[in-house]
Amino acid sequence: MAQVSQLPCDGDGICMRCQAKPSDLETITCKTCVAPWHVGCLSNPPQILASTLQWDCPDCSPPPEDASLPPPASCPLPVTPSNDLVTAIRAIEADASLTDREKANKRQELLSGKSQSEKDDHDANEKRGDDVLDLFDERLKCSFCMQLPERPVTTPCGHNFCLKCFQKWIGQGKNTCAKCRCVIPSKMASHPRINSTLVVAIRMAKMSKSIISGGSQKVYHVVHNLNRPDKAYTTDRAQKKGKANAASGKIFVTIPSDHFGPILAENDPERNQGVLVGECWEDRLECRQWGAHFPHVAGIAGQSNNGAQSVVLSGGYQDDEDHGEWFLYTGSGGRDLSGNKRTSKDQSFDQKFEKSNKALQVSCLNGYPVRVVRSHKEKRSSYAPEKGLRYDGIYRIEKCWRKVGIQGFKVCRYLFVRCDNDPAPWTSDEHGDRPRPLPAIPELKKATDITERKKDPSWDFDEKDSRWKWSKPPPTSKKSVETEDSTSGKKSRRRMRQSHNMNVRERLLKEFSCLICREVMNLPITTPCAHNFCKSCLEGAFAGKSFLRERNSGGRALRSRKNVMACPCCPTDISDFLQNLQVNRELLDVIESLKSKIEEADASEKPCEDEIEGEGEGEGEQEEEGKDGSNGNESSRPVETRKRAKVVVNGGEENDSPSSPVHVDDLE
C-alpha cells in the first residue's frame, strides 16, 4: 500500500521525496505501471537483482493483510482492496497469442467495459453532435474511468474525479491525489463534496447535443432561482417581529399546506413554471413561500391521519444516512425540549410512530409522493447544497421500522427512494429516475415494528408513458389555499424567455462565474468545500490577514494561535488551503476554449451582417440617385435641401450643421 512517505519520480526524473535526481543505477521501474522509483527512498526495496525484473511499486502491489482500510463515512458500499485488476492485466500481457493491438483492446475492455473499436465509433458519433460536449469529453475526463465525471469531486490541487472513483481510491488507504500526488485533506477524504458547477455544465452540454439530434429542449432544473418576485411579506402579521409572524408572509403558489406531490406550473401564477428540481432558497421562510416545505422549524410536514407531504434533511440526527438516490431518514421526537433545552440534540427516550412519525408511516403504506428538501446544515452528506436549501424532487417511502440508535434509544427509521421525472441536481443525466431495486439495509436484521407496503402505491411509474404519475387519485385536501393574487410576474417571465434564447456556450460561461465578482472566472480556484472563485478574488477577500495571530499577556509572549479563515460562501475553514492555492487547470482550459469558440462564432457572423448592411446601403444609394436625377431633369438650377451633410462654406471651413444648405449641381 502506498504511503505518503513513498513517492515515485516525476516527469523530470526527480524523486518526489528527497528532491534529488537519482542515477540510472539507483532507479527501478515498476513492471505494471512503468513508473520510475528511487531505490534509496523505498521502505522495502528488492533484495536481489532478479527480483527487480518482476518488481511492483507500492501503488500496484497488494496491501498487507493486516492493513485496516475502513471505507469513508459517505461511501454507500464497503470497499475491499483487491489486486484482481493487476492480475488480469498481467494475464493479458503474458498471452503470446495476442497482438499489441488486441492486447490494447483487451485492456480497454477491462478498464472501461468498451473496446477500442467501440470507443472509436463513440468518438465518431460525438463529433457529429455539439462541439461543446466534445470539449468537455476531451478536457474533463475522470482519470480512473476515463469518462466524464459522474457526480464530480474536485480536489484542492484542481483535479476532477467521479465520486465513486474517488471513494474507492480513498477506501484503499491512499490519501494523495491520483494525478499529482498532492496530499488530500482528511476532512475532504472522509466527506467529499460534489462540485455543482461542473454538474450543471456537463448536463447543459449533454442537453445541447440532444437538442441538435432532434431531442426535446426542456429545461430540467435550475440551480439558482433568480426570478423571484421582489415583494414577499405583504400581510400585516408578517411585518411584526418574531419568527412565527415572519413565516406568515405571502405564499406565491396556489396550493394548500397539505398538497401531495410536485408543484406544477398551473400552481405557479408568478412564473408559470412550478417549483423545479434544483431550485434553491436562502432560508426556510423562503422555502415555505414557494410551498416546497411549509413548516419553518419542523423537519416533517404532515398529518398523522393523512400522511406526510415533505421532509427536510438538515443533519438533526446522527443516525441519518444520505446516499443521494436513496437515504435513511430518522423520525422526530425522543428529546427533552422543555425549558431552555430547545436546542438539545441528546436523545432521552424512545421514538414512537405517532404524530409526524405516524404521518410518514401512512405515506409509506399508501405510496404517497414526498417532496424532499436538503439543507446545507447536513455536513456529513456529499449531496447537500453548498448553501441554503435545495429542492431535490419526489421520493417515496418504501419501508419503515424501529431500531436502537447511536445514542442508545429507539428511533423510527424510513427508507426513502427517489422517483422523480427530472434528474437529480448532483447527476449529469438527461432523464429522470427509473424503477430501481431496493438497497440492502443491514440494520433491518435487528429492527422491530417493520412496516412494508402490501398494495400498489399511489405514485407509480407508468411504463406506457415512461414517467412517474398518480396511479390512484391523490388525497383530498382538507386545508385552504394560502395565497394572494399577483400580477407582477410579467417581468420575470420576460427575463426567463431572454435567458432561454442565450447561446449554449454563453449559458455555460455564465455557469462558470465567480461567487464573489459574479463574472466568468479568471484562474479558477476550487476550494475543498466545492466552491469556485477567481484566484485574485479569493486572495483579495483575505488580503491583509495573517495565518497566525501573535498573543502576549503582561509583556509575556504566548504561543501563536492559528487564524480561522472561513470560505466566503460557507463556514468551512480554508486557511491551510489558502497557503498553497492551486489553479483548476482542467476548468481553466474549458473556460478558455469556450471563450475562443464564442469569439470565432461572433467573427463568422459579423461578415454576414456587414454584407446585409452593404446591400441595404447600396439599395438606398440607388434610390437617392434616382431621386436626384429626376430633380435635375426638372430644373437646371441648384437645389437647396435641408439635410445633414458635410459641406464647405465661408472659405473652406467644414460645417456639419443640419440647417446648412447643400448645393447639388445639375446632373446634365
PDB file of N, CA, C and O in Angstrom, residues 196-237:
ATOM      1  N   SER A 196     -21.116  21.294  -7.816  1.00  0.00           N
ATOM      2  CA  SER A 196     -22.385  21.500  -8.521  1.00  0.00           C
ATOM      3  C   SER A 196     -22.205  22.295  -9.809  1.00  0.00           C
ATOM      4  O   SER A 196     -22.992  22.148 -10.750  1.00  0.00           O
ATOM      5  N   THR A 197     -21.184  23.142  -9.885  1.00  0.00           N
ATOM      6  CA  THR A 197     -20.953  23.908 -11.112  1.00  0.00           C
ATOM      7  C   THR A 197     -20.638  22.987 -12.280  1.00  0.00           C
ATOM      8  O   THR A 197     -21.169  23.151 -13.387  1.00  0.00           O
ATOM      9  N   LEU A 198     -19.786  21.992 -12.050  1.00  0.00           N
ATOM     10  CA  LEU A 198     -19.465  21.042 -13.113  1.00  0.00           C
ATOM     11  C   LEU A 198     -20.669  20.175 -13.459  1.00  0.00           C
ATOM     12  O   LEU A 198     -20.862  19.807 -14.623  1.00  0.00           O
ATOM     13  N   VAL A 199     -21.479  19.823 -12.466  1.00  0.00           N
ATOM     14  CA  VAL A 199     -22.674  19.008 -12.730  1.00  0.00           C
ATOM     15  C   VAL A 199     -23.591  19.717 -13.713  1.00  0.00           C
ATOM     16  O   VAL A 199     -24.047  19.142 -14.711  1.00  0.00           O
ATOM     17  N   VAL A 200     -23.868  20.994 -13.452  1.00  0.00           N
ATOM     18  CA  VAL A 200     -24.772  21.755 -14.322  1.00  0.00           C
ATOM     19  C   VAL A 200     -24.159  21.937 -15.705  1.00  0.00           C
ATOM     20  O   VAL A 200     -24.843  21.811 -16.731  1.00  0.00           O
ATOM     21  N   ALA A 201     -22.860  22.217 -15.763  1.00  0.00           N
ATOM     22  CA  ALA A 201     -22.214  22.444 -17.055  1.00  0.00           C
ATOM     23  C   ALA A 201     -22.235  21.182 -17.916  1.00  0.00           C
ATOM     24  O   ALA A 201     -22.526  21.240 -19.117  1.00  0.00           O
ATOM     25  N   ILE A 202     -21.948  20.024 -17.326  1.00  0.00           N
ATOM     26  CA  ILE A 202     -21.947  18.777 -18.093  1.00  0.00           C
ATOM     27  C   ILE A 202     -23.356  18.442 -18.565  1.00  0.00           C
ATOM     28  O   ILE A 202     -23.566  18.008 -19.704  1.00  0.00           O
ATOM     29  N   ARG A 203     -24.350  18.662 -17.705  1.00  0.00           N
ATOM     30  CA  ARG A 203     -25.723  18.360 -18.128  1.00  0.00           C
ATOM     31  C   ARG A 203     -26.172  19.293 -19.253  1.00  0.00           C
ATOM     32  O   ARG A 203     -26.833  18.870 -20.202  1.00  0.00           O
ATOM     33  N   MET A 204     -25.815  20.576 -19.174  1.00  0.00           N
ATOM     34  CA  MET A 204     -26.183  21.505 -20.244  1.00  0.00           C
ATOM     35  C   MET A 204     -25.529  21.104 -21.559  1.00  0.00           C
ATOM     36  O   MET A 204     -26.136  21.216 -22.631  1.00  0.00           O
ATOM     37  N   ALA A 205     -24.277  20.618 -21.494  1.00  0.00           N
ATOM     38  CA  ALA A 205     -23.608  20.165 -22.712  1.00  0.00           C
ATOM     39  C   ALA A 205     -24.320  18.951 -23.302  1.00  0.00           C
ATOM     40  O   ALA A 205     -24.504  18.848 -24.520  1.00  0.00           O
ATOM     41  N   LYS A 206     -24.744  18.016 -22.454  1.00  0.00           N
ATOM     42  CA  LYS A 206     -25.473  16.846 -22.942  1.00  0.00           C
ATOM     43  C   LYS A 206     -26.822  17.246 -23.529  1.00  0.00           C
ATOM     44  O   LYS A 206     -27.256  16.702 -24.548  1.00  0.00           O
ATOM     45  N   MET A 207     -27.494  18.194 -22.879  1.00  0.00           N
ATOM     46  CA  MET A 207     -28.788  18.644 -23.385  1.00  0.00           C
ATOM     47  C   MET A 207     -28.643  19.342 -24.730  1.00  0.00           C
ATOM     48  O   MET A 207     -29.483  19.182 -25.621  1.00  0.00           O
ATOM     49  N   SER A 208     -27.567  20.111 -24.913  1.00  0.00           N
ATOM     50  CA  SER A 208     -27.359  20.777 -26.195  1.00  0.00           C
ATOM     51  C   SER A 208     -27.146  19.765 -27.304  1.00  0.00           C
ATOM     52  O   SER A 208     -27.600  19.955 -28.428  1.00  0.00           O
ATOM     53  N   LYS A 209     -26.488  18.652 -27.004  1.00  0.00           N
ATOM     54  CA  LYS A 209     -26.288  17.607 -28.008  1.00  0.00           C
ATOM     55  C   LYS A 209     -27.603  16.929 -28.363  1.00  0.00           C
ATOM     56  O   LYS A 209     -27.891  16.646 -29.528  1.00  0.00           O
ATOM     57  N   SER A 210     -28.452  16.672 -27.348  1.00  0.00           N
ATOM     58  CA  SER A 210     -29.740  16.034 -27.625  1.00  0.00           C
ATOM     59  C   SER A 210     -30.651  16.957 -28.419  1.00  0.00           C
ATOM     60  O   SER A 210     -31.450  16.511 -29.240  1.00  0.00           O
ATOM     61  N   ILE A 211     -30.535  18.280 -28.198  1.00  0.00           N
ATOM     62  CA  ILE A 211     -31.347  19.228 -28.962  1.00  0.00           C
ATOM     63  C   ILE A 211     -30.929  19.222 -30.425  1.00  0.00           C
ATOM     64  O   ILE A 211     -31.754  19.246 -31.340  1.00  0.00           O
ATOM     65  N   ILE A 212     -29.600  19.142 -30.684  1.00  0.00           N
ATOM     66  CA  ILE A 212     -29.114  19.119 -32.065  1.00  0.00           C
ATOM     67  C   ILE A 212     -29.588  17.858 -32.780  1.00  0.00           C
ATOM     68  O   ILE A 212     -29.931  17.868 -33.954  1.00  0.00           O
ATOM     69  N   SER A 213     -29.624  16.731 -32.059  1.00  0.00           N
ATOM     70  CA  SER A 213     -30.037  15.470 -32.666  1.00  0.00           C
ATOM     71  C   SER A 213     -31.549  15.317 -32.737  1.00  0.00           C
ATOM     72  O   SER A 213     -32.042  14.253 -33.068  1.00  0.00           O
ATOM     73  N   GLY A 214     -32.296  16.370 -32.407  1.00  0.00           N
ATOM     74  CA  GLY A 214     -33.746  16.326 -32.528  1.00  0.00           C
ATOM     75  C   GLY A 214     -34.467  16.040 -31.247  1.00  0.00           C
ATOM     76  O   GLY A 214     -35.647  15.705 -31.262  1.00  0.00           O
ATOM     77  N   GLY A 215     -33.789  16.150 -30.103  1.00  0.00           N
ATOM     78  CA  GLY A 215     -34.422  15.878 -28.827  1.00  0.00           C
ATOM     79  C   GLY A 215     -35.211  17.064 -28.321  1.00  0.00           C
ATOM     80  O   GLY A 215     -35.338  18.101 -28.967  1.00  0.00           O
ATOM     81  N   SER A 216     -35.731  16.906 -27.124  1.00  0.00           N
ATOM     82  CA  SER A 216     -36.545  17.953 -26.519  1.00  0.00           C
ATOM     83  C   SER A 216     -35.663  19.064 -25.973  1.00  0.00           C
ATOM     84  O   SER A 216     -34.533  18.835 -25.552  1.00  0.00           O
ATOM     85  N   GLN A 217     -36.198  20.274 -25.960  1.00  0.00           N
ATOM     86  CA  GLN A 217     -35.470  21.430 -25.465  1.00  0.00           C
ATOM     87  C   GLN A 217     -35.937  21.809 -24.064  1.00  0.00           C
ATOM     88  O   GLN A 217     -35.863  22.958 -23.664  1.00  0.00           O
ATOM     89  N   LYS A 218     -36.404  20.841 -23.312  1.00  0.00           N
ATOM     90  CA  LYS A 218     -36.915  21.110 -21.975  1.00  0.00           C
ATOM     91  C   LYS A 218     -35.780  21.442 -21.020  1.00  0.00           C
ATOM     92  O   LYS A 218     -34.745  20.794 -21.029  1.00  0.00           O
ATOM     93  N   VAL A 219     -35.983  22.455 -20.201  1.00  0.00           N
ATOM     94  CA  VAL A 219     -35.023  22.806 -19.158  1.00  0.00           C
ATOM     95  C   VAL A 219     -35.419  22.040 -17.910  1.00  0.00           C
ATOM     96  O   VAL A 219     -36.484  22.254 -17.347  1.00  0.00           O
ATOM     97  N   TYR A 220     -34.564  21.126 -17.465  1.00  0.00           N
ATOM     98  CA  TYR A 220     -34.961  20.205 -16.415  1.00  0.00           C
ATOM     99  C   TYR A 220     -34.947  20.847 -15.042  1.00  0.00           C
ATOM    100  O   TYR A 220     -35.792  20.576 -14.217  1.00  0.00           O
ATOM    101  N   HIS A 221     -33.980  21.673 -14.749  1.00  0.00           N
ATOM    102  CA  HIS A 221     -33.925  22.257 -13.416  1.00  0.00           C
ATOM    103  C   HIS A 221     -33.067  23.498 -13.449  1.00  0.00           C
ATOM    104  O   HIS A 221     -32.347  23.753 -14.398  1.00  0.00           O
ATOM    105  N   VAL A 222     -33.187  24.280 -12.414  1.00  0.00           N
ATOM    106  CA  VAL A 222     -32.347  25.458 -12.252  1.00  0.00           C
ATOM    107  C   VAL A 222     -31.567  25.292 -10.964  1.00  0.00           C
ATOM    108  O   VAL A 222     -31.964  24.571 -10.063  1.00  0.00           O
ATOM    109  N   VAL A 223     -30.442  25.968 -10.892  1.00  0.00           N
ATOM    110  CA  VAL A 223     -29.627  25.893  -9.691  1.00  0.00           C
ATOM    111  C   VAL A 223     -29.870  27.097  -8.796  1.00  0.00           C
ATOM    112  O   VAL A 223     -30.038  26.979  -7.600  1.00  0.00           O
ATOM    113  N   HIS A 224     -29.908  28.267  -9.384  1.00  0.00           N
ATOM    114  CA  HIS A 224     -30.149  29.478  -8.613  1.00  0.00           C
ATOM    115  C   HIS A 224     -31.422  30.132  -9.131  1.00  0.00           C
ATOM    116  O   HIS A 224     -31.498  30.533 -10.286  1.00  0.00           O
ATOM    117  N   ASN A 225     -32.423  30.244  -8.277  1.00  0.00           N
ATOM    118  CA  ASN A 225     -33.701  30.819  -8.681  1.00  0.00           C
ATOM    119  C   ASN A 225     -33.617  32.335  -8.532  1.00  0.00           C
ATOM    120  O   ASN A 225     -33.842  32.883  -7.463  1.00  0.00           O
ATOM    121  N   LEU A 226     -33.280  33.029  -9.620  1.00  0.00           N
ATOM    122  CA  LEU A 226     -33.092  34.476  -9.581  1.00  0.00           C
ATOM    123  C   LEU A 226     -34.337  35.245 -10.004  1.00  0.00           C
ATOM    124  O   LEU A 226     -34.351  36.465  -9.953  1.00  0.00           O
ATOM    125  N   ASN A 227     -35.369  34.540 -10.454  1.00  0.00           N
ATOM    126  CA  ASN A 227     -36.550  35.214 -10.984  1.00  0.00           C
ATOM    127  C   ASN A 227     -37.690  35.176  -9.983  1.00  0.00           C
ATOM    128  O   ASN A 227     -38.799  34.783 -10.288  1.00  0.00           O
ATOM    129  N   ARG A 228     -37.406  35.546  -8.755  1.00  0.00           N
ATOM    130  CA  ARG A 228     -38.450  35.564  -7.743  1.00  0.00           C
ATOM    131  C   ARG A 228     -39.056  36.960  -7.656  1.00  0.00           C
ATOM    132  O   ARG A 228     -38.385  37.954  -7.907  1.00  0.00           O
ATOM    133  N   PRO A 229     -40.316  37.060  -7.275  1.00  0.00           N
ATOM    134  CA  PRO A 229     -40.887  38.389  -7.036  1.00  0.00           C
ATOM    135  C   PRO A 229     -40.138  39.099  -5.919  1.00  0.00           C
ATOM    136  O   PRO A 229     -39.688  38.483  -4.956  1.00  0.00           O
ATOM    137  N   ASP A 230     -39.992  40.404  -6.062  1.00  0.00           N
ATOM    138  CA  ASP A 230     -39.215  41.169  -5.087  1.00  0.00           C
ATOM    139  C   ASP A 230     -39.945  41.308  -3.753  1.00  0.00           C
ATOM    140  O   ASP A 230     -39.332  41.252  -2.697  1.00  0.00           O
ATOM    141  N   LYS A 231     -41.265  41.484  -3.808  1.00  0.00           N
ATOM    142  CA  LYS A 231     -42.018  41.740  -2.589  1.00  0.00           C
ATOM    143  C   LYS A 231     -42.585  40.433  -2.064  1.00  0.00           C
ATOM    144  O   LYS A 231     -43.345  39.761  -2.736  1.00  0.00           O
ATOM    145  N   ALA A 232     -42.202  40.057  -0.843  1.00  0.00           N
ATOM    146  CA  ALA A 232     -42.611  38.764  -0.312  1.00  0.00           C
ATOM    147  C   ALA A 232     -43.571  38.906   0.858  1.00  0.00           C
ATOM    148  O   ALA A 232     -44.619  38.283   0.890  1.00  0.00           O
ATOM    149  N   TYR A 233     -43.223  39.717   1.833  1.00  0.00           N
ATOM    150  CA  TYR A 233     -44.007  39.784   3.063  1.00  0.00           C
ATOM    151  C   TYR A 233     -45.033  40.915   2.939  1.00  0.00           C
ATOM    152  O   TYR A 233     -44.707  42.085   3.093  1.00  0.00           O
ATOM    153  N   THR A 234     -46.271  40.558   2.633  1.00  0.00           N
ATOM    154  CA  THR A 234     -47.297  41.560   2.354  1.00  0.00           C
ATOM    155  C   THR A 234     -48.356  41.651   3.446  1.00  0.00           C
ATOM    156  O   THR A 234     -49.060  42.648   3.528  1.00  0.00           O
ATOM    157  N   THR A 235     -48.497  40.626   4.275  1.00  0.00           N
ATOM    158  CA  THR A 235     -49.535  40.670   5.299  1.00  0.00           C
ATOM    159  C   THR A 235     -49.088  41.523   6.476  1.00  0.00           C
ATOM    160  O   THR A 235     -47.889  41.749   6.696  1.00  0.00           O
ATOM    161  N   ASP A 236     -50.065  41.992   7.253  1.00  0.00           N
ATOM    162  CA  ASP A 236     -49.745  42.823   8.421  1.00  0.00           C
ATOM    163  C   ASP A 236     -48.998  42.028   9.480  1.00  0.00           C
ATOM    164  O   ASP A 236     -48.094  42.547  10.142  1.00  0.00           O
ATOM    165  N   ARG A 237     -49.374  40.779   9.644  1.00  0.00           N
ATOM    166  CA  ARG A 237     -48.717  39.973  10.665  1.00  0.00           C
ATOM    167  C   ARG A 237     -47.257  39.705  10.308  1.00  0.00           C
ATOM    168  O   ARG A 237     -46.391  39.661  11.175  1.00  0.00           O
TER     169      ARG A 237
END
